Amino acid sequence: MKTIRKHGELLALFLFAFAFFIVFKYGPLYGVVIAFKDFKVVDGIWGSPWVGFQHFQELFQSSDFYRLLKNTLLLNFYQLLFAFPAPIILAILLNEVRSRYFQRFIQTTMYLPHFVSWVIMSGLLIYFLSPTTGIMADIMGWFGKEPIFFMGKKEYFRSIVVGSSILKDLGWGSIIYFAALSGINPEIQESAIIDGANRWQRIIRINIPSIMPTVSIMFILSLGGFLSANFEQIINLLNPVTFETGDVIDTYVYRVGLQQFQYSYTAAIGLFKSLVGLVLILGANLTVKKLSKGENGLW
Amino acid sequence: MKTRKWQDLITPAIIYLVLSLLALIVVYPFIHVTAVSFSGRGEALRSGFHFFPRDFEWRAYRELLEYPFIWSGYANTVFRMVVGTLLTLLVTVCAAYPLSRPDFPMKRVLIMLILFTMIFDGGIVPNYLLIKELHLLDSRLVYVLPTAANAFQVLVMLSFFRSIPDALIEAARIDGARDMRILFRIVLPLSIPSLVTIGLWSLVHHINAFMDNLLYVTDQSKYVLQQVVRQILIENKLDPFTTATNLVPPAPESLKMASVIVCSLPVLVLYPFLLKYFEKGTMIGSVKG
């Protein structure tokens, strides 16, 4: 009673806001139980009969599941291999530019794609890569190559996804590394120059080691999202021809779950994904904490 | 000594060249899109590079603006930008301010409960069932209500509120001000930069979001701009409309490119503000987590 009187106004404010979290973030957890039920719309979530782990057994026996898992893992692996280092390289290059004006110009341009929606990005990508209207066909023509229908070939799908991710967040991702590079004490650079170190020696011996703490934290944090591909990006680029290499867990759940009404089965896949994601991010956080001796980490 | 000089020139030259090339790759599509959207039918259908419009005409835009769902899409997007951002700010402040007071009960547990929503997600199907149970399917409210609960933004706001000196608040309390008064008269005026940053995050999210539209809304008059443009650009759904009203329709390419321009306009208008506030915002977000 005393706390209510003392904090009355604050409690009211907080409860108003917390209600949103309870309803929209904890609310779905109730629906998760249908992964263990045979959900029928007419019976409702509670009225549908329990089936235990039947959906999970079905899942682990289906070839679809392994295709989705493989696509999701491979896509994320390539993202980590190519899209993760790209902003670091950009920041290092940008840091070598002496003209502040040019630096600012490059940053201003390179941030722009981050704010453009995936609808626009993907739409333009499809347009530019098209064998009939696109400029890619022209560029290939200069080298005497036949145009290729990139969006309709399953072997190009992953490259297109990774490439468009790089293009979209290259500039934006470099902000944090660029800030870390700007924080290096200029005296270290000056004494290295006096000692006769050239540009590459300075980059490799001074710049890269100085931003390593930032790089390692970003790396481990990006491991946390290893099982979640970017739905908004992939749904726009995907078509039935590229399902074999491009279909990931979320696009499958959307298509089979919501459009073909297999709610329980796809809820089981979704739960699997959420649980693995949770374990990954907790593990990643623990690693960050260990590496930085408790200084960093999300909590 | 001679090789050193040669190296000193060639390395910066390569760096400038690579960076300029990257900038060109980013800028060129905007030039191409603008050029094709204003070009005549023959020119728009020509493949290859386009640097400026030829056979200049507005027809693609006129045609596009006659399409009723562009207007409803704009209205719905503006609705979710304004209402969604205001609601997000309200919920964020209401959650973060009490949690920033040192004597608020059960603070740690409540922060953990909010944090947990950042790392665990029920998944697409349970979220869909919830929206269905709440009767929010095919309602514009589905654009603004669920996104108002954003744990990351609460944490950023919380860390800002904590940085306000306690003495300031204590002084006001001794003068007899109550919590609400302190919030509105002292804390919020001091927090304007953070509020602007979070508000812009939310605005950009609302301009670009279409996943909630795709999952929960099937009534076309309630589609947001992105989803309308998605149908034109990716699913090629505008063609039947233009061929029905026009004997010689503009090239589908011009229409598509015009829809790209119309759709990116809000972001381009906001871009200077975004640049000013976002760089700092990313630093708050990534360093403090």
Coordinates of C-alpha atoms in Angstrom, one line a residue:
Chain A
M1 CA 0.0 0.0 0.0
K2 CA 2.8 2.4 1.0
T3 CA 4.6 1.9 -2.3
I4 CA 1.4 2.4 -4.3
R5 CA 0.8 5.7 -2.5
K6 CA 4.4 6.8 -2.8
H7 CA 4.8 5.8 -6.5
G8 CA 1.2 6.1 -7.6
E9 CA 1.8 8.2 -10.7
L10 CA 4.9 6.4 -11.8
L11 CA 3.2 3.0 -11.3
A12 CA 0.3 4.1 -13.5
L13 CA 2.7 5.3 -16.2
F14 CA 4.7 2.1 -16.1
L15 CA 1.7 -0.2 -16.1
F16 CA 0.3 1.6 -19.2
A17 CA 3.6 0.9 -21.0
F18 CA 4.2 -2.5 -19.6
A19 CA 0.7 -3.6 -20.8
F20 CA 2.0 -3.3 -24.4
F21 CA 4.9 -5.6 -23.6
I22 CA 2.7 -8.1 -21.9
V23 CA 0.1 -8.2 -24.7
F24 CA 2.3 -8.0 -27.8
K25 CA 5.5 -9.6 -26.7
Y26 CA 4.4 -12.1 -24.0
G27 CA 1.0 -12.7 -25.6
P28 CA 2.4 -14.8 -28.5
L29 CA 4.0 -17.2 -26.0
Y30 CA 0.5 -18.5 -25.3
G31 CA 0.1 -19.4 -29.0
V32 CA 3.4 -21.3 -28.9
V33 CA 1.6 -24.2 -27.2
I34 CA 0.0 -25.1 -30.5
A35 CA 3.4 -26.5 -31.5
F36 CA 2.4 -29.4 -29.1
K37 CA -1.2 -29.5 -30.2
D38 CA -3.2 -30.4 -33.3
F39 CA -4.5 -26.9 -33.8
K40 CA -7.9 -26.4 -35.5
V41 CA -9.3 -22.9 -35.9
V42 CA -12.8 -24.0 -34.7
D43 CA -11.5 -25.5 -31.5
G44 CA -9.3 -22.6 -30.6
I45 CA -5.8 -22.7 -29.1
W46 CA -7.0 -24.2 -25.8
G47 CA -9.6 -26.6 -27.1
S48 CA -7.4 -28.3 -29.7
P49 CA -6.1 -31.8 -28.6
W50 CA -2.5 -32.2 -27.3
V51 CA -0.2 -34.3 -29.5
G52 CA 3.1 -33.9 -27.6
F53 CA 6.2 -33.9 -29.7
Q54 CA 4.5 -35.3 -32.8
H55 CA 5.1 -32.2 -34.9
F56 CA 8.8 -32.1 -33.9
Q57 CA 9.2 -35.8 -34.9
E58 CA 7.6 -35.1 -38.2
L59 CA 9.8 -32.1 -38.6
F60 CA 13.1 -33.9 -38.0
Q61 CA 12.1 -36.6 -40.5
S62 CA 11.1 -34.3 -43.3
S63 CA 13.5 -33.3 -46.0
D64 CA 12.0 -29.8 -46.1
F65 CA 13.4 -29.1 -42.7
Y66 CA 17.0 -30.0 -43.6
R67 CA 16.7 -27.9 -46.8
L68 CA 15.5 -24.9 -44.7
L69 CA 18.2 -25.4 -42.1
K70 CA 20.9 -25.8 -44.7
N71 CA 19.8 -22.7 -46.6
T72 CA 19.5 -20.6 -43.4
L73 CA 22.9 -21.7 -42.1
L74 CA 24.7 -21.3 -45.4
L75 CA 23.2 -17.9 -46.1
N76 CA 24.2 -16.7 -42.6
F77 CA 27.6 -18.2 -43.0
Y78 CA 28.2 -16.3 -46.3
Q79 CA 26.8 -13.2 -44.7
L80 CA 29.3 -13.5 -41.9
L81 CA 32.2 -14.3 -44.3
F82 CA 31.5 -11.4 -46.8
A83 CA 29.0 -8.9 -45.4
F84 CA 30.6 -8.7 -41.9
P85 CA 34.2 -7.6 -43.0
A86 CA 33.0 -5.3 -45.7
P87 CA 32.2 -2.3 -43.4
I88 CA 35.5 -2.8 -41.6
I89 CA 37.4 -2.5 -44.9
L90 CA 35.4 0.6 -45.9
A91 CA 36.2 2.2 -42.5
I92 CA 39.9 1.5 -42.9
L93 CA 39.9 2.9 -46.4
L94 CA 37.9 6.0 -45.4
N95 CA 40.3 6.6 -42.5
E96 CA 43.2 6.9 -45.0
V97 CA 41.5 9.7 -46.9
R98 CA 43.0 13.1 -46.0
S99 CA 40.3 15.3 -47.4
R100 CA 37.5 15.8 -44.9
Y101 CA 35.2 16.9 -47.7
F102 CA 35.6 13.7 -49.7
Q103 CA 35.3 11.6 -46.5
R104 CA 32.0 13.3 -45.7
F105 CA 30.7 13.0 -49.3
I106 CA 31.4 9.2 -49.3
Q107 CA 29.8 8.7 -45.9
T108 CA 26.7 10.7 -46.9
T109 CA 26.2 8.7 -50.1
M110 CA 27.0 5.3 -48.5
Y111 CA 24.5 5.7 -45.7
L112 CA 21.6 6.3 -48.1
P113 CA 20.8 2.6 -49.0
H114 CA 20.3 1.8 -45.3
F115 CA 17.2 4.0 -45.3
V116 CA 15.7 2.6 -48.5
S117 CA 13.2 -0.2 -48.0
W118 CA 13.9 -3.7 -49.0
V119 CA 10.9 -3.4 -51.4
I120 CA 12.7 -0.7 -53.4
M121 CA 16.2 -2.4 -53.0
S122 CA 14.9 -5.8 -54.2
G123 CA 12.7 -4.3 -56.9
L124 CA 15.6 -2.4 -58.4
L125 CA 17.9 -5.4 -58.1
I126 CA 15.4 -7.5 -60.0
Y127 CA 15.1 -4.8 -62.6
F128 CA 18.8 -4.2 -63.0
L129 CA 19.7 -7.9 -63.2
S130 CA 16.9 -8.7 -65.7
P131 CA 18.3 -10.1 -69.0
T132 CA 15.9 -7.9 -71.1
T133 CA 15.7 -4.5 -69.3
G134 CA 18.7 -4.6 -67.0
I135 CA 22.1 -2.9 -67.3
M136 CA 23.7 -6.1 -66.1
A137 CA 23.0 -7.7 -69.5
D138 CA 24.7 -4.7 -71.2
I139 CA 27.8 -4.9 -68.9
M140 CA 28.1 -8.6 -69.7
G141 CA 27.7 -7.8 -73.4
W142 CA 30.9 -5.6 -73.2
F143 CA 32.8 -8.7 -72.2
G144 CA 31.1 -10.7 -74.9
K145 CA 29.0 -12.8 -72.6
E146 CA 25.4 -13.9 -73.1
P147 CA 22.9 -12.3 -70.7
I148 CA 21.9 -14.5 -67.7
F149 CA 18.5 -14.6 -66.0
F150 CA 20.0 -14.2 -62.5
M151 CA 16.7 -14.1 -60.5
G152 CA 15.6 -17.4 -62.1
K153 CA 18.7 -19.4 -61.4
K154 CA 19.0 -21.1 -58.1
E155 CA 22.8 -21.0 -58.1
Y156 CA 22.9 -17.2 -58.0
F157 CA 20.4 -16.7 -55.2
R158 CA 22.8 -16.6 -52.2
S159 CA 25.3 -14.3 -54.0
I160 CA 22.4 -11.9 -54.8
V161 CA 21.2 -11.9 -51.2
V162 CA 24.7 -11.4 -49.7
G163 CA 25.6 -8.8 -52.4
S164 CA 22.5 -6.8 -51.7
S165 CA 23.1 -7.0 -48.0
I166 CA 26.6 -5.6 -48.4
L167 CA 25.3 -2.8 -50.6
K168 CA 22.6 -1.8 -48.2
D169 CA 24.5 -1.7 -45.0
L170 CA 28.2 -1.2 -46.0
G171 CA 28.2 2.5 -45.2
W172 CA 26.0 2.3 -42.2
G173 CA 27.9 -0.6 -40.6
S174 CA 31.2 1.3 -41.0
I175 CA 30.1 4.1 -38.6
I176 CA 31.1 2.2 -35.5
Y177 CA 34.5 1.1 -36.9
F178 CA 35.2 4.5 -38.3
A179 CA 34.5 6.0 -34.8
A180 CA 36.9 3.5 -33.3
L181 CA 39.6 4.3 -35.8
S182 CA 39.2 8.1 -35.1
G183 CA 39.8 7.3 -31.5
I184 CA 43.3 6.1 -32.0
N185 CA 45.9 8.5 -30.5
P186 CA 47.5 10.4 -33.4
E187 CA 50.9 10.3 -31.5
I188 CA 51.1 6.5 -32.1
Q189 CA 50.7 7.1 -35.9
E190 CA 53.3 9.9 -35.9
S191 CA 55.9 7.9 -34.1
A192 CA 55.3 5.0 -36.4
I193 CA 55.9 7.3 -39.4
I194 CA 59.1 8.6 -37.8
D195 CA 60.2 5.0 -37.4
G196 CA 59.7 4.5 -41.1
A197 CA 56.5 2.5 -41.2
N198 CA 54.6 2.8 -44.5
R199 CA 50.9 3.0 -44.9
W200 CA 50.2 -0.8 -45.0
Q201 CA 52.4 -1.5 -42.1
R202 CA 50.6 1.2 -40.1
I203 CA 47.2 -0.2 -41.0
I204 CA 48.2 -3.8 -40.1
R205 CA 50.2 -3.0 -37.0
I206 CA 48.2 -0.1 -35.5
N207 CA 44.7 0.4 -37.0
I208 CA 43.5 -3.2 -37.1
P209 CA 44.7 -4.1 -33.6
S210 CA 43.2 -0.9 -32.2
I211 CA 39.7 -1.8 -33.5
M212 CA 39.9 -5.5 -32.7
P213 CA 37.8 -5.1 -29.5
T214 CA 35.0 -3.5 -31.4
V215 CA 35.3 -6.1 -34.2
S216 CA 35.1 -9.0 -31.9
I217 CA 32.1 -7.7 -30.0
M218 CA 30.3 -7.0 -33.3
F219 CA 31.2 -10.5 -34.5
I220 CA 29.9 -12.3 -31.5
L221 CA 26.8 -10.3 -31.5
S222 CA 26.1 -11.1 -35.1
L223 CA 26.5 -14.8 -34.2
G224 CA 23.4 -14.3 -32.1
G225 CA 21.2 -13.9 -35.1
F226 CA 22.6 -16.9 -36.9
L227 CA 19.3 -18.7 -37.4
S228 CA 17.2 -15.7 -38.4
A229 CA 17.6 -14.6 -42.0
N230 CA 16.2 -11.2 -43.1
F231 CA 12.6 -12.0 -44.0
E232 CA 11.8 -8.6 -45.7
Q233 CA 14.8 -9.1 -47.9
I234 CA 14.3 -12.7 -48.9
I235 CA 10.6 -12.7 -49.4
N236 CA 11.0 -10.0 -52.1
L237 CA 13.8 -11.8 -54.0
L238 CA 12.5 -15.3 -53.7
N239 CA 10.4 -17.1 -56.4
P240 CA 9.5 -20.8 -56.8
V241 CA 12.5 -21.4 -59.0
T242 CA 14.9 -20.4 -56.2
F243 CA 13.2 -22.2 -53.3
E244 CA 15.8 -24.9 -53.4
T245 CA 18.6 -22.5 -52.4
G246 CA 16.7 -19.5 -51.1
D247 CA 13.8 -20.8 -49.0
V248 CA 14.6 -20.1 -45.3
I249 CA 12.7 -20.9 -42.1
D250 CA 10.7 -17.7 -42.0
T251 CA 9.7 -17.7 -45.6
Y252 CA 8.6 -21.3 -45.3
V253 CA 6.6 -20.7 -42.2
Y254 CA 4.9 -17.8 -43.9
R255 CA 4.1 -19.8 -47.0
V256 CA 3.1 -23.1 -45.5
G257 CA 1.9 -21.9 -42.2
L258 CA -0.2 -18.8 -43.0
Q259 CA -1.1 -19.4 -46.6
Q260 CA -1.7 -23.2 -46.4
F261 CA -3.0 -23.1 -42.8
Q262 CA -0.5 -25.7 -41.4
Y263 CA -0.4 -23.7 -38.1
S264 CA 0.8 -26.3 -35.7
Y265 CA 3.6 -27.8 -37.9
T266 CA 5.1 -24.4 -38.7
A267 CA 4.7 -23.2 -35.2
A268 CA 7.0 -26.1 -34.2
I269 CA 9.6 -24.9 -36.8
G270 CA 9.3 -21.4 -35.5
L271 CA 9.7 -22.6 -31.9
F272 CA 12.8 -24.6 -32.9
K273 CA 14.3 -21.4 -34.5
S274 CA 13.5 -19.2 -31.5
L275 CA 15.0 -21.6 -29.0
V276 CA 18.2 -22.1 -31.0
G277 CA 18.4 -18.3 -31.4
L278 CA 18.0 -17.8 -27.7
V279 CA 20.7 -20.3 -26.9
L280 CA 23.0 -18.6 -29.4
I281 CA 22.5 -15.1 -28.1
L282 CA 22.9 -16.2 -24.5
G283 CA 26.1 -18.0 -25.4
A284 CA 27.4 -15.1 -27.4
N285 CA 26.7 -12.7 -24.5
L286 CA 28.6 -15.0 -22.1
T287 CA 31.5 -15.1 -24.5
V288 CA 31.6 -11.3 -24.8
K289 CA 31.6 -11.1 -21.1
K290 CA 34.4 -13.6 -20.7
L291 CA 36.5 -11.9 -23.4
S292 CA 36.1 -8.5 -21.9
K293 CA 36.3 -9.7 -18.3
G294 CA 32.8 -8.6 -17.5
E295 CA 33.0 -5.1 -19.0
N296 CA 31.0 -5.6 -22.1
G297 CA 28.0 -7.7 -23.0
L298 CA 24.4 -6.9 -23.3
W299 CA 23.5 -7.5 -19.7
Chain B
M1 CA 63.6 6.5 -51.6
K2 CA 62.3 6.6 -55.2
T3 CA 60.0 3.6 -54.7
R4 CA 58.6 5.2 -51.5
K5 CA 57.4 8.3 -53.4
W6 CA 55.8 6.2 -56.1
Q7 CA 54.0 4.2 -53.4
D8 CA 52.9 7.4 -51.6
L9 CA 51.0 8.5 -54.7
I10 CA 49.6 5.2 -56.0
T11 CA 48.0 4.0 -52.7
P12 CA 45.9 7.1 -52.1
A13 CA 44.9 7.1 -55.8
I14 CA 43.7 3.5 -55.5
I15 CA 41.8 4.3 -52.3
Y16 CA 40.1 7.4 -53.9
L17 CA 39.2 5.3 -56.9
V18 CA 37.7 2.5 -55.0
L19 CA 35.6 4.8 -52.8
S20 CA 34.4 6.9 -55.8
L21 CA 33.4 3.7 -57.6
L22 CA 31.4 2.6 -54.5
A23 CA 29.7 6.0 -54.3
L24 CA 28.9 5.7 -58.1
I25 CA 27.3 2.2 -57.5
V26 CA 25.1 3.7 -54.9
V27 CA 24.2 6.9 -56.7
Y28 CA 23.8 5.6 -60.2
P29 CA 20.5 3.7 -59.5
F30 CA 18.9 6.9 -58.4
I31 CA 19.9 8.7 -61.6
H32 CA 18.7 5.8 -63.7
V33 CA 15.4 5.5 -61.9
T34 CA 14.7 9.3 -62.3
A35 CA 15.7 9.3 -66.0
V36 CA 13.5 6.3 -66.9
S37 CA 10.5 7.6 -64.9
F38 CA 10.4 10.7 -67.0
S39 CA 11.3 9.1 -70.4
G40 CA 9.0 8.4 -73.3
R41 CA 7.8 4.9 -74.0
G42 CA 10.6 3.9 -76.5
E43 CA 13.4 5.3 -74.4
A44 CA 12.1 3.7 -71.2
L45 CA 12.0 0.3 -72.9
R46 CA 15.6 0.6 -74.1
S47 CA 17.9 -1.6 -72.1
G48 CA 21.2 -0.3 -70.8
F49 CA 22.4 2.8 -69.0
H50 CA 20.2 5.9 -68.6
F51 CA 21.7 9.2 -67.4
F52 CA 19.0 11.7 -68.3
P53 CA 15.4 11.5 -69.5
R54 CA 14.8 11.5 -73.3
D55 CA 11.4 12.4 -74.9
F56 CA 10.6 14.0 -71.6
E57 CA 7.1 13.3 -70.3
W58 CA 5.1 13.2 -67.0
R59 CA 2.7 10.5 -68.2
A60 CA 4.0 7.7 -65.9
Y61 CA 3.4 10.0 -62.8
R62 CA 0.0 11.1 -64.0
E63 CA -0.9 7.4 -64.6
L64 CA 0.4 6.4 -61.2
L65 CA -1.3 9.1 -59.3
E66 CA -4.6 8.1 -60.9
Y67 CA -4.1 4.6 -59.3
P68 CA -6.3 4.9 -56.2
F69 CA -4.2 2.6 -54.0
I70 CA -1.2 5.0 -54.2
W71 CA -3.2 7.6 -52.4
S72 CA -4.6 5.2 -49.8
G73 CA -1.2 3.8 -49.4
Y74 CA 0.3 7.2 -48.7
A75 CA -2.5 8.0 -46.3
N76 CA -2.0 4.7 -44.4
T77 CA 1.8 5.2 -44.3
V78 CA 1.5 8.7 -43.0
F79 CA -1.0 7.5 -40.4
R80 CA 1.4 4.8 -39.2
M81 CA 4.3 7.3 -39.2
V82 CA 2.5 9.9 -37.1
V83 CA 0.4 7.7 -34.8
G84 CA 3.0 4.9 -34.6
T85 CA 5.9 7.2 -33.7
L86 CA 3.9 9.2 -31.1
L87 CA 2.7 6.0 -29.5
T88 CA 6.2 4.5 -29.5
L89 CA 7.6 7.6 -27.9
L90 CA 4.8 7.6 -25.3
V91 CA 5.3 3.9 -24.4
T92 CA 9.1 4.2 -24.4
V93 CA 9.1 7.2 -22.0
C94 CA 6.4 5.7 -19.8
A95 CA 8.4 2.5 -19.4
A96 CA 11.8 4.0 -19.1
Y97 CA 11.2 6.9 -16.7
P98 CA 9.8 4.9 -13.8
L99 CA 12.6 2.3 -14.3
S100 CA 15.2 5.1 -14.1
R101 CA 14.1 6.2 -10.6
P102 CA 16.4 4.5 -8.1
D103 CA 13.5 3.7 -5.6
F104 CA 11.1 2.2 -8.1
P105 CA 10.0 -1.3 -6.8
M106 CA 11.2 -4.5 -8.5
K107 CA 13.2 -2.5 -11.0
R108 CA 15.7 -5.3 -11.8
V109 CA 13.1 -7.9 -12.5
L110 CA 11.0 -5.6 -14.7
I111 CA 14.1 -4.5 -16.7
M112 CA 14.9 -8.2 -17.2
L113 CA 11.3 -8.9 -18.4
I114 CA 11.6 -6.1 -20.9
L115 CA 15.0 -7.2 -22.0
F116 CA 13.8 -10.8 -22.6
T117 CA 11.4 -9.7 -25.3
M118 CA 14.5 -8.6 -27.3
I119 CA 16.0 -12.0 -27.5
F120 CA 13.0 -14.3 -27.6
D121 CA 10.3 -14.1 -30.2
G122 CA 7.2 -16.4 -30.4
G123 CA 7.5 -16.7 -34.1
I124 CA 5.3 -15.9 -37.1
V125 CA 2.5 -18.3 -36.4
P126 CA 1.9 -17.5 -32.7
N127 CA 2.1 -13.8 -33.5
Y128 CA -0.5 -14.2 -36.2
L129 CA -2.8 -16.1 -33.8
L130 CA -2.5 -13.4 -31.2
I131 CA -3.4 -10.6 -33.7
K132 CA -6.3 -12.8 -34.8
E133 CA -7.5 -13.3 -31.2
L134 CA -7.3 -9.6 -30.6
H135 CA -9.4 -9.0 -33.8
L136 CA -6.7 -6.8 -35.2
L137 CA -6.5 -8.6 -38.5
D138 CA -7.4 -6.1 -41.4
S139 CA -7.2 -3.2 -39.0
R140 CA -4.9 -0.2 -39.3
L141 CA -4.2 -0.5 -35.6
V142 CA -2.0 -3.5 -36.3
Y143 CA 0.6 -1.2 -37.8
V144 CA 1.0 0.9 -34.7
L145 CA 0.2 -1.1 -31.6
P146 CA 2.6 -4.0 -31.6
T147 CA 5.7 -1.9 -32.6
A148 CA 5.0 0.5 -29.7
A149 CA 6.6 -2.1 -27.4
N150 CA 10.3 -1.8 -28.3
A151 CA 12.7 -3.1 -25.7
F152 CA 15.8 -1.7 -27.4
Q153 CA 14.4 1.8 -27.4
V154 CA 13.4 1.5 -23.8
L155 CA 16.9 0.5 -22.9
V156 CA 18.4 3.5 -24.8
M157 CA 15.9 5.9 -23.2
L158 CA 16.6 4.4 -19.8
S159 CA 20.4 4.9 -20.1
F160 CA 19.8 8.5 -21.0
F161 CA 17.4 9.1 -18.1
R162 CA 19.9 7.7 -15.7
S163 CA 22.5 10.2 -16.9
I164 CA 20.4 13.1 -15.7
P165 CA 21.8 14.3 -12.4
D166 CA 19.8 13.1 -9.5
A167 CA 20.3 16.4 -7.6
L168 CA 18.1 18.1 -10.2
I169 CA 15.2 15.8 -9.6
E170 CA 15.7 15.8 -5.8
A171 CA 15.7 19.6 -5.8
A172 CA 12.4 19.7 -7.6
R173 CA 10.9 17.2 -5.3
I174 CA 11.9 19.2 -2.2
D175 CA 10.2 22.2 -3.8
G176 CA 7.1 20.1 -3.8
A177 CA 6.9 19.0 -7.4
R178 CA 5.2 15.6 -8.0
D179 CA 6.6 12.8 -10.3
M180 CA 4.5 13.8 -13.4
R181 CA 5.5 17.5 -13.1
I182 CA 9.1 16.5 -12.7
L183 CA 8.9 14.4 -15.9
F184 CA 7.2 17.1 -18.0
R185 CA 9.0 20.1 -16.7
I186 CA 12.6 18.8 -16.1
V187 CA 13.3 15.4 -17.5
L188 CA 11.6 15.6 -20.9
P189 CA 13.0 19.0 -21.9
L190 CA 16.5 17.7 -21.1
S191 CA 15.9 14.6 -23.2
I192 CA 14.9 16.2 -26.5
P193 CA 18.0 14.9 -28.4
S194 CA 17.3 11.3 -27.3
L195 CA 13.6 11.7 -28.1
V196 CA 14.4 13.0 -31.6
T197 CA 16.8 10.1 -32.2
I198 CA 14.3 7.4 -31.1
G199 CA 11.5 9.2 -32.9
L200 CA 13.5 9.1 -36.2
W201 CA 14.3 5.4 -35.7
S202 CA 10.6 4.8 -35.4
L203 CA 9.7 7.0 -38.4
V204 CA 12.1 5.2 -40.6
H205 CA 10.8 1.9 -39.4
H206 CA 7.2 3.0 -40.2
I207 CA 8.1 4.3 -43.6
N208 CA 9.8 1.1 -44.7
A209 CA 7.8 -1.6 -42.9
F210 CA 5.6 -3.9 -44.9
M211 CA 5.9 -7.3 -43.1
D212 CA 3.0 -6.6 -40.8
N213 CA 0.9 -5.6 -43.8
L214 CA 1.9 -8.8 -45.6
L215 CA 1.0 -11.0 -42.6
Y216 CA -2.1 -9.3 -41.2
V217 CA -3.8 -7.1 -43.7
T218 CA -5.6 -8.3 -46.8
D219 CA -7.9 -5.4 -47.5
Q220 CA -6.2 -3.5 -50.3
S221 CA -7.5 -0.1 -49.2
K222 CA -5.6 -0.5 -45.9
Y223 CA -2.3 -1.4 -47.6
V224 CA 0.7 0.8 -46.7
L225 CA 2.7 2.5 -49.5
Q226 CA 5.5 -0.1 -49.4
Q227 CA 3.1 -2.9 -50.0
V228 CA 1.3 -1.0 -52.9
V229 CA 4.7 -0.3 -54.5
R230 CA 5.7 -3.9 -53.9
Q231 CA 2.8 -5.1 -56.0
I232 CA 3.7 -2.7 -58.8
L233 CA 7.4 -3.2 -58.7
I234 CA 7.8 -6.9 -57.9
E235 CA 4.4 -8.5 -58.6
N236 CA 3.6 -6.4 -61.7
K237 CA 0.0 -5.7 -60.7
L238 CA -0.4 -2.2 -62.1
D239 CA -0.4 -3.2 -65.8
P240 CA -4.0 -4.4 -66.0
F241 CA -5.1 -1.1 -64.4
T242 CA -3.2 1.1 -66.9
T243 CA -4.1 -0.9 -70.0
A244 CA -7.7 -0.8 -69.0
T245 CA -7.8 3.0 -68.8
N246 CA -5.4 3.8 -71.7
L247 CA -5.0 2.7 -75.3
V248 CA -1.3 3.5 -75.4
P249 CA -0.1 3.0 -71.9
P250 CA 3.2 4.4 -70.7
A251 CA 6.0 1.8 -70.5
P252 CA 5.7 -0.5 -67.5
E253 CA 9.3 0.4 -66.7
S254 CA 8.5 4.1 -66.4
L255 CA 5.6 3.3 -64.1
K256 CA 7.8 1.1 -61.9
M257 CA 10.5 3.7 -61.7
A258 CA 7.9 6.4 -61.0
S259 CA 6.6 4.3 -58.1
V260 CA 10.1 3.9 -56.8
I261 CA 10.5 7.7 -56.7
V262 CA 7.1 8.3 -55.1
C263 CA 7.8 5.6 -52.5
S264 CA 11.3 6.9 -51.6
L265 CA 10.2 10.5 -51.4
P266 CA 9.5 10.5 -47.6
V267 CA 13.0 9.1 -46.8
L268 CA 14.8 11.5 -49.1
V269 CA 13.0 14.4 -47.5
L270 CA 13.9 13.2 -44.0
Y271 CA 17.5 12.3 -45.0
P272 CA 19.3 15.5 -43.8
F273 CA 17.7 15.0 -40.4
L274 CA 18.5 11.4 -40.3
L275 CA 22.1 12.1 -41.0
K276 CA 22.3 14.6 -38.3
Y277 CA 20.8 12.4 -35.5
F278 CA 21.5 8.9 -36.6
E279 CA 25.2 8.7 -36.4
K280 CA 25.2 9.7 -32.8
G281 CA 22.2 7.4 -32.2
T282 CA 24.0 4.3 -33.6
M283 CA 26.9 5.1 -31.2
I284 CA 24.6 5.2 -28.2
G285 CA 22.9 2.0 -29.3
S286 CA 26.0 0.0 -30.1
V287 CA 28.2 1.1 -27.3
K288 CA 25.7 0.9 -24.4
G289 CA 23.6 -1.9 -25.9

